[in-house]
CSV table of C-alpha atoms and ligand atoms in Angstrom, one decimal:
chain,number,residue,atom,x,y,z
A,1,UNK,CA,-28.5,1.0,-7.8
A,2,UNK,CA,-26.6,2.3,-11.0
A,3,UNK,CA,-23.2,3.8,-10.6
A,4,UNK,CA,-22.7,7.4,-11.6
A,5,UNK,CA,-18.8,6.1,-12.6
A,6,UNK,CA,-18.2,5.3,-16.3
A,7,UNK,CA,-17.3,1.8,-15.5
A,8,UNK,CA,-19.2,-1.3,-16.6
A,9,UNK,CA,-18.7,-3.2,-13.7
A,10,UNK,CA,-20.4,-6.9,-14.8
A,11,UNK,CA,-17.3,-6.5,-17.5
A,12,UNK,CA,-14.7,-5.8,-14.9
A,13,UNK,CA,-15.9,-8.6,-12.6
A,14,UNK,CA,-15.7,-10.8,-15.6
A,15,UNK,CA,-12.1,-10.6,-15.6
A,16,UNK,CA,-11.5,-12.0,-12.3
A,17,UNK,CA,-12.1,-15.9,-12.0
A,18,UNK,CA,-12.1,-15.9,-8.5
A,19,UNK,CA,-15.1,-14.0,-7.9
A,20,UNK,CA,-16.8,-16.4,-9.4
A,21,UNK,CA,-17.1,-19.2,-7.1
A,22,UNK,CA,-18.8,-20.1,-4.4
A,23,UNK,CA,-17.4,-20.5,-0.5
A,24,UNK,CA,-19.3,-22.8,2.5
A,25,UNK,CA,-22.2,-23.2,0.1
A,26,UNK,CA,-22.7,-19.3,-1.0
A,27,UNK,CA,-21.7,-16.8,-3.7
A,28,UNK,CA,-18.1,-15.3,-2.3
A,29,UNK,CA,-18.5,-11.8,-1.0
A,30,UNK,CA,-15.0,-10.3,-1.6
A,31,UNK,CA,-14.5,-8.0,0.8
A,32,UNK,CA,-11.2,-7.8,1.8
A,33,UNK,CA,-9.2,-5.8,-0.8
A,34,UNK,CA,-7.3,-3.7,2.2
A,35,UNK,CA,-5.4,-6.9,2.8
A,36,UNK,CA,-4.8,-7.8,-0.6
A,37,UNK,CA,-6.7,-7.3,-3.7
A,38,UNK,CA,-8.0,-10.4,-6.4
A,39,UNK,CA,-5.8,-10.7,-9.7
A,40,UNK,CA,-7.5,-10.2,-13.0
A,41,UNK,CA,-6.9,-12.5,-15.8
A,42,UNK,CA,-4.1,-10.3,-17.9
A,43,UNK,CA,-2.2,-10.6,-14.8
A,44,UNK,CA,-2.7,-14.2,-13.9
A,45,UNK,CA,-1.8,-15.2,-17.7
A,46,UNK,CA,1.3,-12.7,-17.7
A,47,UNK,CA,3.1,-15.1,-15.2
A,48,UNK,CA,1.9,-18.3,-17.2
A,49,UNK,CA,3.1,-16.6,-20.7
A,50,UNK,CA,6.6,-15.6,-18.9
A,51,UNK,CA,7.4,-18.9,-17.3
A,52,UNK,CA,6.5,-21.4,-20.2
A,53,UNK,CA,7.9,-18.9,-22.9
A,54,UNK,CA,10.9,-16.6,-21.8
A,55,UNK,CA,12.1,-17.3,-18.7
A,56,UNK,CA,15.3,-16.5,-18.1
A,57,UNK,CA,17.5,-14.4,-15.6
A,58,UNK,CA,17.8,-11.1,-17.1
A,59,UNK,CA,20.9,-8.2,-17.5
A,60,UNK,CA,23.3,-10.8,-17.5
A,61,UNK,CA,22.4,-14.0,-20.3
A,62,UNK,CA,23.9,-13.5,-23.9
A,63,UNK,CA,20.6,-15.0,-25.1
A,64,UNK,CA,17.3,-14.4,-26.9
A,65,UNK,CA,15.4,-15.4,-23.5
A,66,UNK,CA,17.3,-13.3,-21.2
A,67,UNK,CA,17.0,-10.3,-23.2
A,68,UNK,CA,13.1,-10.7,-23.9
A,69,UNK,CA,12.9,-11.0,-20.3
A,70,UNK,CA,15.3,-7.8,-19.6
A,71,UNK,CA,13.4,-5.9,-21.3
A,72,UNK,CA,9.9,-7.1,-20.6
A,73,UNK,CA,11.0,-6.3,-16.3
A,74,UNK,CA,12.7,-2.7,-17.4
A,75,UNK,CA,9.8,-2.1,-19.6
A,76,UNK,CA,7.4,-2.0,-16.0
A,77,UNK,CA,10.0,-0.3,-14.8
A,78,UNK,CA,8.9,2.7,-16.8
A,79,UNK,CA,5.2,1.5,-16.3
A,80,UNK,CA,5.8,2.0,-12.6
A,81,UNK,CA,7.7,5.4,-12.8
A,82,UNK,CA,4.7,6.7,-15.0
A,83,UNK,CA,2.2,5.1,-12.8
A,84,UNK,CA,3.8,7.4,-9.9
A,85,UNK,CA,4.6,10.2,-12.4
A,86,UNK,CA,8.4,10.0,-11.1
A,87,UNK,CA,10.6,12.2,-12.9
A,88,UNK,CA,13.0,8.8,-14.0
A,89,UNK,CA,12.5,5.0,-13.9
A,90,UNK,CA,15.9,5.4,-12.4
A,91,UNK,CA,13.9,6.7,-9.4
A,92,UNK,CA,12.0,3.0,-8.8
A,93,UNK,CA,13.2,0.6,-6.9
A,94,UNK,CA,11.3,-3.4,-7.1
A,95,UNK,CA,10.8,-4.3,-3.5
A,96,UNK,CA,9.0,-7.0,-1.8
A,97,UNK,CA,6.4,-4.8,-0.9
A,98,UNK,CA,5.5,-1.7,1.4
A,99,UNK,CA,7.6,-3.2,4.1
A,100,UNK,CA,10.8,-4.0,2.4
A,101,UNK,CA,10.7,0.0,1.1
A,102,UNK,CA,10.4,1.0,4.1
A,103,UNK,CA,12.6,-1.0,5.8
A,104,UNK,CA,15.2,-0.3,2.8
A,105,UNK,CA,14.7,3.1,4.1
A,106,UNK,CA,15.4,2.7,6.9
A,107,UNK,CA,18.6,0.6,7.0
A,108,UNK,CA,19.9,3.0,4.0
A,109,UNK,CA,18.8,6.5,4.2
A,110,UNK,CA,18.5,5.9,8.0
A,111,UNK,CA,22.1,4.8,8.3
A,112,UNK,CA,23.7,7.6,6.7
A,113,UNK,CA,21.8,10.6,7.7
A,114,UNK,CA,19.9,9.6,11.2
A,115,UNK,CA,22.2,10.1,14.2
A,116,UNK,CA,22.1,10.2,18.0
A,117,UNK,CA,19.1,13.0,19.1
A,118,UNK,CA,18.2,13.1,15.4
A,119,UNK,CA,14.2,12.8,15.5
A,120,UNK,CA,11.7,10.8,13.3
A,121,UNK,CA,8.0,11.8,12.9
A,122,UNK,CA,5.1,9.0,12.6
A,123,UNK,CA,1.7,9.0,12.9
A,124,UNK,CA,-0.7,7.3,15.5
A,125,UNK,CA,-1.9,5.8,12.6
A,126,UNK,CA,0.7,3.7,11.1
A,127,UNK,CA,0.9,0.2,10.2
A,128,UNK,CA,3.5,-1.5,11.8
A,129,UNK,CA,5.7,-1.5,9.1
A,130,UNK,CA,6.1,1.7,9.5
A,131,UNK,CA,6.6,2.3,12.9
A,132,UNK,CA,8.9,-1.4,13.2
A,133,UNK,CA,11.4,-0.1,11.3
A,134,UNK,CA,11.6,3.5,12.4
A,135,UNK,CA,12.2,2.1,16.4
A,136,UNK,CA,15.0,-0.1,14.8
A,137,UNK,CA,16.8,2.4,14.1
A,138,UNK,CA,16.4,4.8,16.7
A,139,UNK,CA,17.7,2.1,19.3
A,140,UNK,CA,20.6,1.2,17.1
A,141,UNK,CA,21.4,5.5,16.5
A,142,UNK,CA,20.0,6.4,20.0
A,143,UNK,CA,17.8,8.4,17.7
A,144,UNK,CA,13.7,9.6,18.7
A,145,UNK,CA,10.6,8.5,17.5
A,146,UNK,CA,7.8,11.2,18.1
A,147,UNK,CA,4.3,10.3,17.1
A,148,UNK,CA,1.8,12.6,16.2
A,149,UNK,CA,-1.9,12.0,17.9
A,150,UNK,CA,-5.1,12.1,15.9
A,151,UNK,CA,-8.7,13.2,17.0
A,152,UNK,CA,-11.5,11.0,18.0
A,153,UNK,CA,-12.5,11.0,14.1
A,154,UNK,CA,-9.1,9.6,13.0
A,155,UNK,CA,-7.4,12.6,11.3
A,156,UNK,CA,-3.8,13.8,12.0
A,157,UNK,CA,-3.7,16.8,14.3
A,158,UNK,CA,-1.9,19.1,12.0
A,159,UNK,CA,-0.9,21.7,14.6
A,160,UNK,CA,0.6,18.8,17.0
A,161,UNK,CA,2.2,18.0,13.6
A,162,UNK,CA,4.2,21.4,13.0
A,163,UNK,CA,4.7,22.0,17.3
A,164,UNK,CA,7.1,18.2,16.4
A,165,UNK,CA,8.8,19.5,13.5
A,166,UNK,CA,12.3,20.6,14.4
A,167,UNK,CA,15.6,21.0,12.9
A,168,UNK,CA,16.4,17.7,14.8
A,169,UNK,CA,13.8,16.3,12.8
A,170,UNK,CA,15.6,14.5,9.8
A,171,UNK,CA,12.3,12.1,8.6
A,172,UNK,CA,8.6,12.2,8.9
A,173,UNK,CA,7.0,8.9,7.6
A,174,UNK,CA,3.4,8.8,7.4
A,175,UNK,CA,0.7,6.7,5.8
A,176,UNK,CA,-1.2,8.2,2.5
A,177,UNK,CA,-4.6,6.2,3.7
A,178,UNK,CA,-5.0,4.5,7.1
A,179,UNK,CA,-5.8,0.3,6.5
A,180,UNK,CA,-7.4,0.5,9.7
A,181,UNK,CA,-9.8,3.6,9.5
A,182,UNK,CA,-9.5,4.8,5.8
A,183,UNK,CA,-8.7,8.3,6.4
A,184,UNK,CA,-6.9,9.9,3.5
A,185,UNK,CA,-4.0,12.3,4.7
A,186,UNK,CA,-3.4,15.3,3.6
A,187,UNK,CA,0.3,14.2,3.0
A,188,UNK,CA,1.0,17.5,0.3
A,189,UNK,CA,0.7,19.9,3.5
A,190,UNK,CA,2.2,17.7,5.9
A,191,UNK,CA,5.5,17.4,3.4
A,192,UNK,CA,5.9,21.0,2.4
A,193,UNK,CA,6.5,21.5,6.5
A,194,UNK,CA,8.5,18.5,7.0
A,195,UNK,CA,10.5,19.8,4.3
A,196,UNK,CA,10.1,23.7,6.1
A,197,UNK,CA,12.4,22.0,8.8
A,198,UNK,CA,15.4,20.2,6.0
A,199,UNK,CA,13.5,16.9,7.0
A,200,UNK,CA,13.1,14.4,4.4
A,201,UNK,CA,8.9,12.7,3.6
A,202,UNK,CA,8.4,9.1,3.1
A,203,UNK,CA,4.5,8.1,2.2
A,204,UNK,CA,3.3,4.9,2.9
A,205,UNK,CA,1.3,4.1,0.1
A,206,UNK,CA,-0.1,0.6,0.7
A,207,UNK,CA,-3.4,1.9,0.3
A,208,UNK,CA,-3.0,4.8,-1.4
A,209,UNK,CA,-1.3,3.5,-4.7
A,210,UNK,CA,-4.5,1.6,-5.2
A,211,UNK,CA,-7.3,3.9,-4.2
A,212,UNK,CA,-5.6,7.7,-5.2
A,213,UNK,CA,-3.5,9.2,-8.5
A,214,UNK,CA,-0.3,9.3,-7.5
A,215,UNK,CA,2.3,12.0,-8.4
A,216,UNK,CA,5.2,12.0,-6.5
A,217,UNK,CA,6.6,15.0,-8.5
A,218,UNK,CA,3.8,17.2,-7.2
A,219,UNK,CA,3.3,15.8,-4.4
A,220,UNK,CA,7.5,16.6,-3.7
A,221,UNK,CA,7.5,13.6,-1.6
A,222,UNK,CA,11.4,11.8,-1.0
A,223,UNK,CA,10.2,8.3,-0.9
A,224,UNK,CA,6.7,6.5,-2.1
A,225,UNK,CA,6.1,2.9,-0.6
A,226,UNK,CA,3.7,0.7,-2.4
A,227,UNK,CA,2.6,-3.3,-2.8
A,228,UNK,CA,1.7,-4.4,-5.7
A,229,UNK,CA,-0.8,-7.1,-4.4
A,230,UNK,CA,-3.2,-4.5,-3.0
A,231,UNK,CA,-3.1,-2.9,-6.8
A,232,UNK,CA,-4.3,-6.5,-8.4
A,233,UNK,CA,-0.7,-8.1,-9.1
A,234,UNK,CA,0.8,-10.8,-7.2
A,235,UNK,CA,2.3,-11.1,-3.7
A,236,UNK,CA,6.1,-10.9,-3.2
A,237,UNK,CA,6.5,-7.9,-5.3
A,238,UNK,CA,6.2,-3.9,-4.8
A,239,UNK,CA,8.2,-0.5,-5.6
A,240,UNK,CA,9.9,2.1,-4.0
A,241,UNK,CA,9.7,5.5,-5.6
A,242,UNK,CA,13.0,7.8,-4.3
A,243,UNK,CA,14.3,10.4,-5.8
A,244,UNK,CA,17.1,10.4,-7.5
A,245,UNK,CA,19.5,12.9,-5.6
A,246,UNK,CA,18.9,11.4,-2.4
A,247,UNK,CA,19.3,7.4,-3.6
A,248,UNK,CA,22.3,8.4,-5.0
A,249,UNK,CA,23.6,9.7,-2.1
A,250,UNK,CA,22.8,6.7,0.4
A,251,UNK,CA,24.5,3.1,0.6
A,252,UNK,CA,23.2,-0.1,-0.8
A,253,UNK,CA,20.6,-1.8,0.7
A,254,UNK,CA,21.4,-5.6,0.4
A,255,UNK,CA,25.4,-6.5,-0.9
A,256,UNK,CA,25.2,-9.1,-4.0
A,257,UNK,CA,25.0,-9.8,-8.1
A,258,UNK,CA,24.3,-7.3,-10.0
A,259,UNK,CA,24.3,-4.4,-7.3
A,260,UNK,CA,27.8,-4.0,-8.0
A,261,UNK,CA,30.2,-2.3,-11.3
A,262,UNK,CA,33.0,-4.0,-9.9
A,263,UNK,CA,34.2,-6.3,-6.8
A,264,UNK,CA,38.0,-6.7,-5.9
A,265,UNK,CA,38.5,-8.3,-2.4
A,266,UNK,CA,40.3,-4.8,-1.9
A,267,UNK,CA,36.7,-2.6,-2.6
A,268,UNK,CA,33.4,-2.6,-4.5
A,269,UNK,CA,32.1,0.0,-6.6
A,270,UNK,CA,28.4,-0.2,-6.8
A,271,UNK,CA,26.7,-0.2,-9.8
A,272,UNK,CA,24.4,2.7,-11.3
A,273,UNK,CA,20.8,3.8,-10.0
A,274,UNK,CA,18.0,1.8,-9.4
A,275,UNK,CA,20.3,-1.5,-9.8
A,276,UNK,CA,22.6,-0.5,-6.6
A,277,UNK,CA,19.7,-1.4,-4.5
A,278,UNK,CA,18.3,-4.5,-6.1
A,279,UNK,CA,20.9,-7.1,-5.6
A,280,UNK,CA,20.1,-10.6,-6.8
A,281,UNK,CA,18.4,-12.2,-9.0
A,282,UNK,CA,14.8,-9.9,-8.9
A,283,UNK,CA,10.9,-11.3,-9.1
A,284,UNK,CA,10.9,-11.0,-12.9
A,285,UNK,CA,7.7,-13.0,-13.2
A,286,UNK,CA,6.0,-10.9,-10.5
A,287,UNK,CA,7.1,-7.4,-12.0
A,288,UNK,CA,5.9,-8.3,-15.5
A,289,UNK,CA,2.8,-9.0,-13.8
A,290,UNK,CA,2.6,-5.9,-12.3
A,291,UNK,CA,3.1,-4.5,-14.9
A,292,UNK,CA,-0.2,-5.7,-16.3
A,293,UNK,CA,-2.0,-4.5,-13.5
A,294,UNK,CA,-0.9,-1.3,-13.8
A,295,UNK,CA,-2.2,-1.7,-17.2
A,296,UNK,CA,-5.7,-2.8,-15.6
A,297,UNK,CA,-5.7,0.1,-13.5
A,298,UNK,CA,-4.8,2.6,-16.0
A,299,UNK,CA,-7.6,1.5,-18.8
A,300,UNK,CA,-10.4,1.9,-16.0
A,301,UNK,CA,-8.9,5.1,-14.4
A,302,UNK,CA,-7.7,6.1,-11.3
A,303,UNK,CA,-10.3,8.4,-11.0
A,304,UNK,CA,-12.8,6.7,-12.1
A,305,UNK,CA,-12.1,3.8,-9.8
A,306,UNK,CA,-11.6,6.2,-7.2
A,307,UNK,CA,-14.8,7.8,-7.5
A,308,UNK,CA,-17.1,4.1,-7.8
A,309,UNK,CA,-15.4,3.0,-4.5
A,310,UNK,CA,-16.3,6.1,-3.2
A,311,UNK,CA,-20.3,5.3,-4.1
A,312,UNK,CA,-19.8,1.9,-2.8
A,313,UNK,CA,-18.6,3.6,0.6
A,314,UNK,CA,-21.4,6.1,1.1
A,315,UNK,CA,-23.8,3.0,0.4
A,316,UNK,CA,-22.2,0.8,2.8
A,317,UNK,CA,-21.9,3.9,5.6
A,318,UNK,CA,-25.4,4.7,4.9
A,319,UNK,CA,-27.0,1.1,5.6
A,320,UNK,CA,-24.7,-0.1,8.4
A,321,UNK,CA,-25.4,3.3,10.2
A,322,UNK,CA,-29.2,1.8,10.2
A,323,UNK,CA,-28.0,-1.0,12.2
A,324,UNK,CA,-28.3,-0.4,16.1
A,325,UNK,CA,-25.6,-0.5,18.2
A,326,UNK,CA,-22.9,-0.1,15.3
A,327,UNK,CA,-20.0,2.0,15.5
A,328,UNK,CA,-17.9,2.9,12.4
A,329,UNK,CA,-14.6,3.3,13.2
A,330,UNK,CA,-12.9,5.9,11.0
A,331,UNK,CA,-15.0,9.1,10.1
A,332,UNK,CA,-12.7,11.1,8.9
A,333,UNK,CA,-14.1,13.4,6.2
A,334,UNK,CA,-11.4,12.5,3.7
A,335,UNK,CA,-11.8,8.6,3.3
A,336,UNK,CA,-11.3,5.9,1.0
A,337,UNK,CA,-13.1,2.7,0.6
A,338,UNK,CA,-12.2,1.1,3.9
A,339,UNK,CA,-15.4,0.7,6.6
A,340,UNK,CA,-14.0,-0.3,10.2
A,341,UNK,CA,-16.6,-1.0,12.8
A,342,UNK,CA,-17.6,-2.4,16.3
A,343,UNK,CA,-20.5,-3.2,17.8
A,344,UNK,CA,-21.7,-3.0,21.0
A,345,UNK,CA,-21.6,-6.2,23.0
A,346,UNK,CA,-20.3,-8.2,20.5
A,347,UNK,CA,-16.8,-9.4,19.3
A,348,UNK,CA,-15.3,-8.6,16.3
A,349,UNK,CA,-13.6,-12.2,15.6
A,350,UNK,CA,-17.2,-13.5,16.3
A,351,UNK,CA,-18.6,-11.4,13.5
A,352,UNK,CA,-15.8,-12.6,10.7
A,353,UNK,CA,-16.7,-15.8,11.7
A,354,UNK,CA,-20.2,-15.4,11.0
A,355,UNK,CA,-19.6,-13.1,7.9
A,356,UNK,CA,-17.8,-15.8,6.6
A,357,UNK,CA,-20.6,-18.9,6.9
A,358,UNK,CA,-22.4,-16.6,4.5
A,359,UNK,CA,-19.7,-16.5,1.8
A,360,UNK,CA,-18.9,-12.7,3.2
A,361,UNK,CA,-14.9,-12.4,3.5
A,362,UNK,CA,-13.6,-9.8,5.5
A,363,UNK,CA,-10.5,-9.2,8.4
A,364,UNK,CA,-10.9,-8.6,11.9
A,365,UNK,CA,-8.2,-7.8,14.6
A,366,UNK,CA,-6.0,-5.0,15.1
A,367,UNK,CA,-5.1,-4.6,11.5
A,368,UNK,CA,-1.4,-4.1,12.5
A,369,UNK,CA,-2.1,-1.2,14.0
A,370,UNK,CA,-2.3,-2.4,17.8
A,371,UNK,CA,-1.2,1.5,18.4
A,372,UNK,CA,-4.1,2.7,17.2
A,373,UNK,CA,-6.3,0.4,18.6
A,374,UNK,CA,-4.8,1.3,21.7
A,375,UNK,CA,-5.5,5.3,21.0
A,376,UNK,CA,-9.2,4.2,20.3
A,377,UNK,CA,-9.4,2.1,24.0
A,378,UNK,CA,-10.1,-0.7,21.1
A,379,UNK,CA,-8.9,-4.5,21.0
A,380,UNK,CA,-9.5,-4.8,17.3
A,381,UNK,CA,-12.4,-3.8,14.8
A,382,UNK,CA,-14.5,-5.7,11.9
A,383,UNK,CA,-13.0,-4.4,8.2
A,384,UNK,CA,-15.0,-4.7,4.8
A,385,UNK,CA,-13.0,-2.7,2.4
A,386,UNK,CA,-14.0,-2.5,-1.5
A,387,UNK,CA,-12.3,-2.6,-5.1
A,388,UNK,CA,-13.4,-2.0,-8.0
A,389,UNK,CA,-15.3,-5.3,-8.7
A,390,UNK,CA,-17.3,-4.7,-5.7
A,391,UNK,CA,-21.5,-4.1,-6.3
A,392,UNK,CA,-23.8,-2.4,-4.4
A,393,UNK,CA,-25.5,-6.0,-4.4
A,394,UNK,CA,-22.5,-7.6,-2.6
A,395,UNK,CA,-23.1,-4.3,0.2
A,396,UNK,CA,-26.7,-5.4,0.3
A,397,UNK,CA,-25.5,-9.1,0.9
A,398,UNK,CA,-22.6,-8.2,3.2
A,399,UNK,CA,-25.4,-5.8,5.3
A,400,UNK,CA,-27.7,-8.4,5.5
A,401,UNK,CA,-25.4,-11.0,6.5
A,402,UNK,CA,-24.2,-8.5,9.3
A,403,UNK,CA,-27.8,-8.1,11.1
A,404,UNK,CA,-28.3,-11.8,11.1
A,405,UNK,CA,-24.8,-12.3,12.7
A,406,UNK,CA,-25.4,-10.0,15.1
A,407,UNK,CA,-28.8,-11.4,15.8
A,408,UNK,CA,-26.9,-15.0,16.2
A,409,UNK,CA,-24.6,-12.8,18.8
A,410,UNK,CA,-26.3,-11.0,21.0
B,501,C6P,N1,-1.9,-4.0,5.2
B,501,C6P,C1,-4.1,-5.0,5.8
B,501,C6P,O1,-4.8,-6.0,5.9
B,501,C6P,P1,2.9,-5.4,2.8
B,501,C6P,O2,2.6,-6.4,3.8
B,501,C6P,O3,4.4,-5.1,2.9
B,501,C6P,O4,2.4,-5.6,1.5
B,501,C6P,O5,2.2,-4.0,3.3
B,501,C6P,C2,2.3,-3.6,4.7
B,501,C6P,C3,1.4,-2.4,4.9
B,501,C6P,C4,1.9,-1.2,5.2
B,501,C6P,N2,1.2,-0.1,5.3
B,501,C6P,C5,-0.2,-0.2,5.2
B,501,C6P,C6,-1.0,1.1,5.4
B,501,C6P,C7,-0.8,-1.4,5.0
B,501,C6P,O6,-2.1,-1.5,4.9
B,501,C6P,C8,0.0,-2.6,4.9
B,501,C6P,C9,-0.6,-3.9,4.7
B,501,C6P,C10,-2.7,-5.2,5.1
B,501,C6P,O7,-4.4,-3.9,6.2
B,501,C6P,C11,-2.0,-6.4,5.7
B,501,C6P,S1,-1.5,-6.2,7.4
């Protein structure tokens, strides 16, 4: 089946060595991208090119090697603000990942303003990362967490949404796509109210960074969450996006180097935004190679990526709906390229198992959403989730090794 995107997608494989082997005898079927994504070979070659030419610890050396790598880790910096379209690279913070932003969130923005009777607004929906963090705090502020339900399809019910809002309401923190059911939210309505009330928006965008354009400037949101690993750079290194009025009005994060303009044992005064919340020595290696998948992502297109995983999704749904006794989990009519299912009589775990004796990778379990599972009288489901260096071949291989598990199953 040819692709209706402008992408040639033989030359994007190309780029990734992984794909190219073989697992328990058979040609690897990648697909499970929603966990983390493969690395091309610009961003595999980035961390060999930093560490055996200009490593050095940066901001601080009075060297050739610390500068070159300053500025090569302040240089993504701006990559990542314009990959967000955020008003100022002052606005991005170099996490960990999702998790660290939000929980950075949380112990900072959540310290200051959150206080006892104060509410917080998730989703049925979220990750645990997002809903960890949020009961932390309310336990420690005597604060509430309110969740808001979705329908049998997996969408948000908007009106539960605004009946929650409140002037009590101080944060709504939702996910931008579900890793569980790939619903896309429609997080530009859903801030404009939170923001109706003086509440402030965080989006977790695990998934989103990787699947949608993101533009936090018209999207208004306060905070933006992302990994980089799910956007083909390494593990261990992600952003936050915040805007600027509001990071500069909350404390540190972690206490440390290069956080700080000066110490005395008598008082600190922390340093300028985004370095007041990235104390210690940072992941240079890991940003620089974010950096260069940011690059990878922006030569294909956002759009253009978003639309081929979109083909490769409407495949997929079309041919597993053929097989009896499947149920796709997730049918929300905004959706990215994550396909959940069950089927009847048979257990998921079983099914990965199976998948993966025919080379076919993908994750089963609760996804780290064991309250949504619950919502959906589930114990865990059976993911395949695409990127861009997925074929409609691999679908066709993945489909077929499906019906013979199941056959082996039942
Ligand atoms: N989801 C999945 O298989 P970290 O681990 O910090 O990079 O991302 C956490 C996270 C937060 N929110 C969402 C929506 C996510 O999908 C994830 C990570 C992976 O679905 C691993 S559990």
């Amino acid at each position: 089946m040819k692709s209706a995107s402008h992408l040639d997608i033989q030359a994007i494989r190309e780029q990734f060595p992984i794909l190219k082997q073989t697992v328990q005898g058979k040609r690897l079927v990648y697909l499970d991208n929603a966990a983390t994504s493969q690395k091309p070979i610009s961003v595999i070659n980035a961390l060999n090119v930093y560490y055996s030419s200009y490593n050095a610890n940066i901001h601080r050396g009075a060297h050739y090697l610390a500068a070159k790598a300053t500025e090569a880790y302040e240089q993504v910096r701006e990559r990542v603000a314009k990959f967000l379209n955020a008003f100022s690279s002052e606005e991005i913070i170099f996490t960990r990942g999702t998790t660290e932003g939000i929980n950075l969130v949380a112990s900072t923005f959540g310290r200051k303003f959150i206080g006892e009777g104060d509410e917080i607004i998730i989703s049925t929906m979220e990750h645990h990362s997002n809903i960890v963090p949020w009961q932390m705090l309310c336990e420690e502020k005597k604060a509430i967490l309110k969740v808001i339900p979705i329908n049998e399809n997996g969408e948000i019910l908007l009106d539960a949404y605004e009946k929650l809002l409140s002037p009590r309401t101080k944060l709504v923190s939702i996910v931008h796509i579900s890793n569980a059911l790939g619903t896309i939210n429609p997080i530009k309505a859903m801030i404009q109210k939170a923001h109706s009330v003086g509440a402030k928006f965080l989006v977790d965008g695990a998934q989103g960074a990787v699947h949608l354009p993101i533009d936090v400037q018209d999207l208004d949101c306060d905070f933006y969450a992302f990994s980089g690993h799910k956007v083909y750079a390494p593990t261990g290194i992600g952003a936050l996006y915040g805007k600027k009025e509001i990071l500069e009005q909350i404390p540190p994060y972690h206490g440390g180097g290069e956080m700080i303009k000066e110490v005395t044992f008598e008082k600190t005064t922390y340093n300028d935004l985004p370095f007041k919340f990235e104390a210690g020595t940072p992941n240079i290696a890991d940003v620089i190679a974010l950096g260069k998948a940011i690059d990878f992502v922006d030569q294909l297109g956002k759009e253009n990526i978003s639309a081929y995983e979109q083909e490769l999704l409407a495949y997929a749904t079309e041919k597993i709906q053929k097989i009896e006794g499947i149920k796709i989990i997730g049918t929300a009519l905004q959706k990215a390229s994550v396909l959940s299912f069950v089927v009847a009589g048979v257990h998921h775990s079983d099914i990965g198992t199976i998948l993966d004796t025919q080379g076919v990778a993908v994750r089963t379990g609760h996804h780290c959403t064991q309250p949504l599972m619950k919502r959906l009288g589930l114990e865990g489901t059976t993911r395949a989730s695409f990127a861009v260096y997925n074929t409609f071949e691999e679908v066709d291989i993945f489909i077929g090794a499906l019906e013979k598990a199941i056959k082996m199953l039942k």
